[in-house]
Coordinates of C-alpha atoms and ligand atoms in Angstrom, one line a residue:
M1 CA -0.4 0.7 9.0
R2 CA -3.5 -1.4 9.0
T3 CA -6.1 -0.7 11.6
D4 CA -9.7 -1.9 12.0
L5 CA -11.8 1.3 12.2
H6 CA -14.8 -0.3 10.7
R7 CA -16.6 -1.1 13.9
H8 CA -16.1 2.5 15.2
P9 CA -18.6 4.7 13.5
T10 CA -17.7 7.6 15.8
S11 CA -14.0 7.7 14.9
P12 CA -13.0 11.3 14.6
L13 CA -14.4 12.9 11.4
T14 CA -10.9 14.3 10.7
A15 CA -9.8 10.7 10.1
V16 CA -12.4 10.0 7.4
R17 CA -11.7 10.4 3.7
N18 CA -14.6 10.0 1.3
L19 CA -12.8 9.3 -1.9
G20 CA -13.5 8.7 -5.5
I21 CA -11.3 7.5 -8.3
L22 CA -11.8 9.3 -11.6
A23 CA -10.4 8.1 -14.9
H24 CA -10.7 7.5 -18.5
V25 CA -11.9 4.0 -19.3
D26 CA -8.8 1.7 -19.3
A27 CA -6.5 4.1 -17.4
G28 CA -6.6 1.7 -14.5
K29 CA -9.3 2.8 -12.1
T30 CA -10.4 -0.8 -11.4
T31 CA -6.9 -1.9 -10.8
V32 CA -6.1 1.0 -8.5
T33 CA -9.3 0.4 -6.5
E34 CA -8.4 -3.3 -6.3
R35 CA -4.8 -2.6 -5.1
I36 CA -6.1 -0.1 -2.5
L37 CA -8.4 -2.8 -1.1
Y38 CA -5.5 -5.2 -1.2
V39 CA -2.8 -3.2 0.5
T40 CA -5.2 -2.0 3.2
G41 CA -5.9 -5.6 4.0
T42 CA -9.6 -5.3 2.9
T43 CA -9.2 -8.1 0.4
H44 CA -6.5 -10.7 0.8
K45 CA -6.4 -12.0 -2.7
R46 CA -5.3 -10.1 -5.7
G47 CA -8.2 -9.8 -8.1
E48 CA -7.1 -9.2 -11.7
V49 CA -9.3 -7.2 -13.9
H50 CA -9.0 -9.6 -16.8
D51 CA -10.0 -12.8 -14.9
G52 CA -13.3 -11.3 -13.6
T53 CA -12.5 -11.6 -9.9
T54 CA -12.3 -7.9 -9.0
V55 CA -14.2 -6.9 -6.0
T56 CA -15.8 -3.6 -7.0
D57 CA -17.0 -4.8 -10.3
F58 CA -19.2 -7.4 -8.8
D59 CA -22.1 -7.3 -11.3
P60 CA -21.9 -10.1 -14.0
Q61 CA -23.0 -7.7 -16.7
E62 CA -20.3 -5.3 -15.6
R63 CA -17.6 -7.9 -15.7
D64 CA -18.8 -9.0 -19.1
R65 CA -18.5 -5.4 -20.5
G66 CA -15.3 -4.7 -18.7
I67 CA -16.4 -1.3 -17.6
T68 CA -17.3 0.0 -14.2
I69 CA -21.0 0.8 -14.1
F70 CA -22.0 1.0 -10.5
A71 CA -21.1 3.6 -7.9
A72 CA -20.7 0.9 -5.2
A73 CA -18.8 2.1 -2.1
A74 CA -16.2 0.1 -0.2
S75 CA -14.6 1.0 3.1
C76 CA -11.0 0.4 4.1
A77 CA -8.5 1.7 6.7
W78 CA -5.1 3.2 6.3
D79 CA -2.8 4.8 8.8
G80 CA -5.5 5.4 11.4
H81 CA -7.9 6.8 8.8
R82 CA -11.1 5.3 7.3
I83 CA -11.2 5.6 3.6
N84 CA -14.6 5.2 2.0
L85 CA -14.0 4.5 -1.7
I86 CA -16.9 5.5 -3.9
D87 CA -16.7 4.0 -7.3
T88 CA -17.5 6.6 -9.9
P89 CA -18.5 5.3 -13.3
G90 CA -15.9 6.1 -15.9
H91 CA -18.2 5.6 -18.8
V92 CA -19.9 8.6 -20.5
D93 CA -23.2 6.7 -20.7
F94 CA -23.6 7.1 -16.9
A95 CA -23.2 10.8 -16.6
D96 CA -26.0 11.2 -14.1
E97 CA -24.5 8.6 -11.9
V98 CA -21.1 10.2 -12.2
E99 CA -22.7 13.6 -11.1
R100 CA -24.3 12.0 -8.1
S101 CA -21.2 10.2 -7.0
L102 CA -19.1 13.4 -7.4
R103 CA -21.6 15.0 -5.1
V104 CA -21.0 12.6 -2.2
L105 CA -17.2 12.6 -2.4
D106 CA -14.9 15.0 -0.5
G107 CA -11.9 14.3 -2.7
A108 CA -10.6 12.2 -5.6
I109 CA -7.7 10.5 -7.2
A110 CA -7.5 11.2 -10.9
V111 CA -5.8 8.3 -12.7
F112 CA -4.0 8.8 -16.0
D113 CA -2.3 6.4 -18.3
A114 CA 1.4 7.2 -18.5
V115 CA 1.5 6.4 -22.2
A116 CA -1.7 8.1 -23.3
G117 CA -1.6 11.1 -20.9
V118 CA -4.8 13.2 -20.8
E119 CA -7.5 11.6 -23.0
P120 CA -10.7 13.3 -24.2
Q121 CA -12.9 11.6 -21.6
S122 CA -10.5 12.5 -18.8
E123 CA -11.2 16.1 -19.7
S124 CA -15.0 15.8 -19.4
V125 CA -14.8 14.0 -16.0
W126 CA -12.3 16.6 -14.9
R127 CA -14.7 19.4 -15.8
Q128 CA -17.5 17.7 -13.9
A129 CA -15.3 17.4 -10.9
D130 CA -14.4 21.1 -11.3
R131 CA -18.1 22.0 -11.2
H132 CA -18.5 20.1 -8.0
G133 CA -15.4 21.6 -6.5
V134 CA -13.8 18.2 -5.8
P135 CA -10.2 18.5 -4.5
R136 CA -8.0 16.1 -6.4
I137 CA -4.6 14.5 -6.6
A138 CA -3.3 12.8 -9.7
F139 CA -1.8 9.3 -10.2
V140 CA 0.0 8.7 -13.4
N141 CA -0.4 4.9 -13.8
K142 CA 1.2 2.2 -16.0
L143 CA 4.7 3.5 -15.7
D144 CA 5.8 -0.1 -16.4
R145 CA 4.3 0.1 -20.0
A146 CA 6.5 0.5 -23.1
G147 CA 6.4 4.2 -24.0
A148 CA 5.4 5.4 -20.5
D149 CA 6.6 8.9 -20.0
L150 CA 5.8 10.7 -16.7
D151 CA 7.1 14.1 -17.9
A152 CA 5.0 14.0 -21.1
A153 CA 1.9 12.9 -19.1
V154 CA 2.4 15.8 -16.7
E155 CA 2.9 18.2 -19.6
S156 CA -0.5 17.0 -21.0
I157 CA -2.1 17.6 -17.6
R158 CA -0.6 21.1 -17.5
R159 CA -1.8 21.9 -21.0
R160 CA -5.2 20.5 -20.8
L161 CA -6.4 20.3 -17.2
H162 CA -4.4 22.1 -14.6
P163 CA -1.8 24.8 -15.0
A164 CA 0.0 23.9 -11.8
P165 CA 0.9 20.2 -11.5
L166 CA 3.2 19.6 -8.5
V167 CA 5.2 16.4 -9.1
V168 CA 6.2 14.9 -5.8
Q169 CA 7.9 11.8 -7.0
M170 CA 10.6 10.9 -9.5
P171 CA 10.5 7.5 -11.1
I172 CA 13.4 5.1 -10.7
G173 CA 13.8 3.0 -13.9
A174 CA 11.5 3.1 -16.9
E175 CA 9.1 0.8 -18.6
G176 CA 9.8 -2.9 -17.7
D177 CA 12.6 -1.7 -15.4
F178 CA 10.4 0.7 -13.4
T179 CA 11.3 -0.4 -9.9
G180 CA 10.6 2.6 -7.6
V181 CA 10.3 6.3 -7.0
V182 CA 12.2 9.0 -5.2
D183 CA 9.9 10.7 -2.7
L184 CA 10.8 14.3 -3.3
L185 CA 9.4 15.5 0.0
R186 CA 11.5 13.2 2.2
M187 CA 14.3 12.8 -0.3
R188 CA 14.3 9.0 0.1
S189 CA 14.0 6.3 -2.4
L190 CA 11.2 3.6 -2.3
I191 CA 12.1 0.5 -4.2
W192 CA 9.7 -2.4 -4.9
A193 CA 11.4 -5.7 -5.2
D194 CA 9.7 -8.3 -7.3
G195 CA 7.1 -10.2 -5.4
I196 CA 7.1 -7.8 -2.5
D197 CA 4.2 -5.4 -1.9
S198 CA 5.7 -2.9 0.4
A199 CA 8.6 -0.7 -0.8
E200 CA 12.0 -0.8 0.8
E201 CA 13.0 2.7 1.8
G202 CA 16.5 3.9 1.5
P203 CA 18.8 6.7 0.5
I204 CA 18.6 8.0 -3.0
P205 CA 21.0 6.1 -5.3
T206 CA 24.1 8.2 -6.0
T207 CA 23.5 8.3 -9.8
L208 CA 20.0 9.8 -9.3
R209 CA 21.0 12.4 -6.6
E210 CA 21.6 15.3 -8.9
E211 CA 18.4 14.8 -10.9
A212 CA 16.4 14.3 -7.6
L213 CA 17.8 17.5 -6.2
R214 CA 16.9 19.4 -9.4
R215 CA 13.3 18.1 -9.3
R216 CA 13.0 18.9 -5.6
R217 CA 14.1 22.4 -6.4
L218 CA 11.5 22.7 -9.2
L219 CA 8.8 21.5 -6.8
E220 CA 9.8 24.0 -4.1
E221 CA 9.8 26.9 -6.5
A222 CA 6.4 25.9 -7.9
V223 CA 5.0 25.6 -4.4
A224 CA 6.5 28.9 -3.3
E225 CA 5.0 30.6 -6.3
L226 CA 1.5 29.4 -5.5
H227 CA 1.5 29.6 -1.7
P228 CA 2.0 32.9 0.1
S229 CA 3.4 31.6 3.5
A230 CA 5.6 29.0 1.7
L231 CA 6.9 31.9 -0.4
E232 CA 7.9 33.8 2.7
E233 CA 9.8 30.9 4.1
F234 CA 11.4 30.2 0.7
C235 CA 12.6 33.8 0.4
A236 CA 14.0 33.7 3.9
A237 CA 15.8 30.4 3.6
S238 CA 15.8 29.8 -0.1
A239 CA 14.6 26.3 0.5
L240 CA 11.5 24.7 1.9
G241 CA 11.4 22.2 4.8
E242 CA 9.5 19.0 4.5
R243 CA 6.8 20.1 6.9
T244 CA 6.2 23.4 5.2
L245 CA 6.1 21.7 1.9
A246 CA 3.6 19.1 3.0
R247 CA 1.4 21.8 4.6
A248 CA 1.5 23.9 1.5
L249 CA 0.7 20.9 -0.7
R250 CA -2.3 20.2 1.5
D251 CA -3.6 23.7 1.3
L252 CA -3.0 23.9 -2.5
T253 CA -4.9 20.6 -3.0
R254 CA -7.9 21.7 -0.9
T255 CA -8.1 25.1 -2.7
G256 CA -7.5 23.5 -6.1
D257 CA -4.7 26.0 -6.8
G258 CA -2.1 23.2 -7.2
L259 CA -2.3 19.5 -8.3
V260 CA -0.1 17.0 -6.5
V261 CA 1.0 14.3 -9.0
L262 CA 2.2 10.8 -8.0
C263 CA 3.1 7.9 -10.2
G264 CA 3.4 4.2 -10.3
S265 CA 2.1 0.9 -11.7
A266 CA -1.1 -0.2 -10.1
Y267 CA -0.9 -3.5 -11.9
R268 CA 2.4 -4.3 -10.4
N269 CA 1.3 -2.8 -7.1
R270 CA 4.0 -0.1 -7.2
G271 CA 3.1 3.3 -5.8
V272 CA -0.2 2.5 -4.2
E273 CA 0.9 2.8 -0.6
P274 CA 2.5 6.3 -1.2
L275 CA -0.8 7.2 -3.0
L276 CA -2.8 6.3 0.1
D277 CA -0.3 8.3 2.3
A278 CA -1.0 11.3 -0.1
V279 CA -4.8 10.7 0.2
V280 CA -4.5 11.0 4.0
A281 CA -2.1 13.9 4.0
Y282 CA -3.6 16.2 1.3
L283 CA -7.3 15.3 0.6
P284 CA -9.9 16.8 2.9
S285 CA -12.0 15.2 5.6
P286 CA -15.8 15.8 5.8
L287 CA -15.0 18.6 8.2
D288 CA -12.8 20.4 5.7
V289 CA -15.4 20.8 3.0
P290 CA -18.3 23.4 3.0
A291 CA -21.4 22.5 4.9
V292 CA -24.1 20.9 2.7
R293 CA -27.1 23.0 1.6
G294 CA -30.7 21.8 1.0
G295 CA -34.2 23.1 0.8
A296 CA -36.5 23.1 3.8
D297 CA -39.9 24.8 3.8
G298 CA -39.1 26.7 0.6
A299 CA -35.9 28.2 2.0
E300 CA -32.3 27.2 1.7
Q301 CA -30.7 25.7 4.8
E302 CA -27.2 24.7 5.7
R303 CA -26.4 21.6 7.7
A304 CA -23.1 21.2 9.4
A305 CA -21.2 17.9 9.5
D306 CA -22.2 17.6 13.2
P307 CA -23.3 14.3 14.8
A308 CA -25.6 16.3 17.1
A309 CA -27.4 18.2 14.3
P310 CA -30.7 16.8 12.8
F311 CA -30.1 13.7 10.6
A312 CA -29.9 14.2 6.9
A313 CA -28.4 11.9 4.3
L314 CA -28.4 11.6 0.5
A315 CA -29.2 8.2 -1.0
F316 CA -26.7 7.9 -3.9
K317 CA -27.0 4.3 -5.0
V318 CA -29.6 1.6 -4.6
Q319 CA -28.8 -2.0 -5.3
A320 CA -31.1 -5.0 -5.1
G321 CA -29.2 -8.2 -4.4
A322 CA -28.8 -11.1 -2.1
T323 CA -28.7 -8.9 1.0
G324 CA -32.0 -7.3 0.0
R325 CA -32.4 -3.8 -1.1
L326 CA -29.2 -2.0 -0.2
T327 CA -29.4 1.8 -0.1
Y328 CA -26.0 3.6 -0.1
L329 CA -26.1 6.8 2.0
R330 CA -23.8 9.8 2.5
V331 CA -24.7 11.1 5.9
Y332 CA -24.3 14.8 5.9
S333 CA -25.5 15.7 9.4
G334 CA -26.7 14.1 12.6
T335 CA -26.7 10.5 13.6
L336 CA -28.7 7.6 12.2
R337 CA -29.5 4.7 14.6
K338 CA -30.4 1.2 13.7
G339 CA -34.1 0.6 13.9
E340 CA -35.0 4.3 13.5
T341 CA -37.8 5.5 11.2
V342 CA -36.7 8.4 9.0
L343 CA -38.4 10.5 6.4
D344 CA -37.8 10.2 2.6
A345 CA -38.2 13.9 2.1
G346 CA -38.9 14.1 -1.6
A347 CA -41.5 11.3 -1.5
G348 CA -42.9 12.4 1.9
R349 CA -42.8 8.8 3.1
A350 CA -41.6 7.2 6.3
E351 CA -38.9 4.5 5.9
R352 CA -37.5 2.2 8.6
V353 CA -33.8 1.6 8.7
A354 CA -33.6 -2.0 9.9
R355 CA -29.8 -2.5 9.4
I356 CA -26.8 -0.2 8.9
L357 CA -23.8 -1.8 7.1
R358 CA -20.3 -0.8 6.5
V359 CA -19.5 -2.3 3.1
R360 CA -16.0 -3.7 2.8
A361 CA -15.8 -4.9 -0.7
D362 CA -17.2 -8.4 -0.5
R363 CA -18.1 -8.3 3.2
H364 CA -20.4 -6.3 5.4
T365 CA -20.0 -5.1 9.0
E366 CA -23.1 -4.4 11.0
L367 CA -23.2 -1.0 12.7
E368 CA -25.4 0.4 15.5
L369 CA -25.2 3.9 14.1
A370 CA -23.9 6.1 11.4
V371 CA -22.8 9.7 11.9
A372 CA -22.3 12.8 9.9
G373 CA -19.5 12.5 7.3
D374 CA -19.8 8.8 6.9
I375 CA -20.8 6.6 4.0
V376 CA -22.8 3.5 4.8
A377 CA -25.4 1.2 3.2
V378 CA -28.8 0.6 4.9
V379 CA -31.3 -2.2 4.6
G380 CA -35.0 -1.4 5.3
P381 CA -36.0 1.5 3.1
K382 CA -38.5 0.0 0.5
A383 CA -38.9 2.8 -2.0
T384 CA -36.0 5.2 -1.5
R385 CA -34.4 6.0 -4.9
P386 CA -31.0 7.4 -5.8
G387 CA -31.1 11.1 -5.3
S388 CA -33.6 11.0 -2.4
T389 CA -32.9 12.6 1.0
L390 CA -33.5 10.7 4.1
C391 CA -33.8 12.9 7.2
A392 CA -35.1 13.3 10.7
P393 CA -39.0 13.4 10.5
G394 CA -39.0 16.5 12.7
A395 CA -36.4 18.4 10.5
P396 CA -37.3 17.8 6.8
L397 CA -34.7 18.7 4.2
V398 CA -34.3 18.0 0.5
L399 CA -30.6 17.8 -0.5
E400 CA -31.1 17.2 -4.2
A401 CA -33.9 18.1 -6.5
P402 CA -35.5 14.9 -7.8
T403 CA -34.0 14.0 -11.2
V404 CA -35.2 11.6 -13.8
A405 CA -36.1 8.3 -12.1
E406 CA -33.1 6.0 -12.2
P407 CA -33.7 2.3 -12.2
V408 CA -32.8 0.3 -9.1
V409 CA -29.9 -1.9 -10.2
S410 CA -30.2 -5.6 -9.7
V411 CA -27.0 -7.5 -8.8
A412 CA -28.5 -10.8 -7.7
Ligands
GDP501 P1 -10.4 1.0 -15.9 O1 -11.2 0.9 -17.1 O2 -10.0 2.5 -15.7 O3 -11.1 0.5 -14.7 O4 -9.1 0.2 -16.1 P2 -8.6 -1.2 -15.6 O5 -8.2 -1.2 -14.2 O6 -9.7 -2.2 -16.0 O7 -7.3 -1.4 -16.5 C1 -7.4 -1.5 -17.9 C2 -6.3 -2.4 -18.4 O8 -5.0 -1.8 -18.1 C3 -6.4 -3.8 -17.8 O9 -6.0 -4.7 -18.8 C4 -5.3 -3.7 -16.7 O10 -4.7 -5.0 -16.4 C5 -4.3 -2.8 -17.3 N1 -3.5 -2.0 -16.3 C6 -4.0 -1.4 -15.2 N2 -2.9 -0.8 -14.5 C7 -1.8 -1.1 -15.2 C8 -0.4 -0.9 -15.0 O11 0.0 -0.2 -14.0 N3 0.4 -1.3 -15.9 C9 0.0 -2.0 -17.0 N4 0.9 -2.4 -17.9 N5 -1.3 -2.3 -17.2 C10 -2.2 -1.9 -16.3

């Protein structure tokens, strides 16, 4: 369902997902991002990575190098939710930037290559996300490739990253014949016909029934083992209902005790819509994550994700381009209004916020205000750097100790 939430900065916080995509270089992060923007109606053309038209990789240098350098943020809407996609650099050379983008996310999709499984760099990004306590779901991509093997990829995840992968889909067809999945929660099949973006939903093909039931049973048993209240229901009825299963998967995702695994082929746009459904169902909103902490007058202070609290935001990206100097903010508390003067807490300098923008890939929407939990870009601050806190002048707070000065990236 496509909805335009972009003009409504005060849409309920529970309907916001600040999301990152974590992956080894080449696993398909750019393609997944691109398809998310496409299926949510944010972009209407299909950008292909290899022809340099992708929307998130908009820096010429980045296109040339074929890697995602900048943590640009793009906003899209899905099923009544606003999804702010924060592009985390997948390259080890940008470790500081990865750290900073991990800090502003509330949840992430970890993308794996169905042929390669877990690769060394996926492990290092995974550990970084662990340190930041980022709840994740996994997407095993490239199921259309020769040699793709979901079970082997899941086994490598179990061995190297997470002891409790919870596979919620079963692929239909393999490699070039990969055409769909069985949704193991709803026990329905989703088939993508050639040239069609949305899956046709239907009953499970008879030949796959037995295998689907076996996998559903494995999923139920794994969930019951990890989740106390699901276990009670499982023991009482020796099966789990769809709602109990979904609730348990949400809880396990948010505590990190289980890892929901989905699969598909981003390149062929297969599996991206169910992936967005899983983002909405399982990953947390800004209200579901612990309140942010920062330093104020030498003491530590907590700031709730409350629009009525004093304003505090972290600048996590600064880009100089055609729109002027664009500072990307994660607003943690309070409300920022267009035209307001705020304090750059680390530098002790006042900065005026002339414009607030919702960045939608290649377009911007002007906002009057931005509230706690949101991700926006602002125009006006002249010297704010990545890592700076912007806050209400009357309630100073430093969210992140200043790190090594990071260059302002030029995209013009
Ligand atoms: P990133 O480095 O993680 O951003 O990966 P990209 O999205 O740039 O993808 C790397 C390469 O894999 C590109 O050539 C993509 O076209 C290709 N690719 C991405 N997703 C798929 C997929 O689902 N199937 C296949 N066969 N190739 C894919």
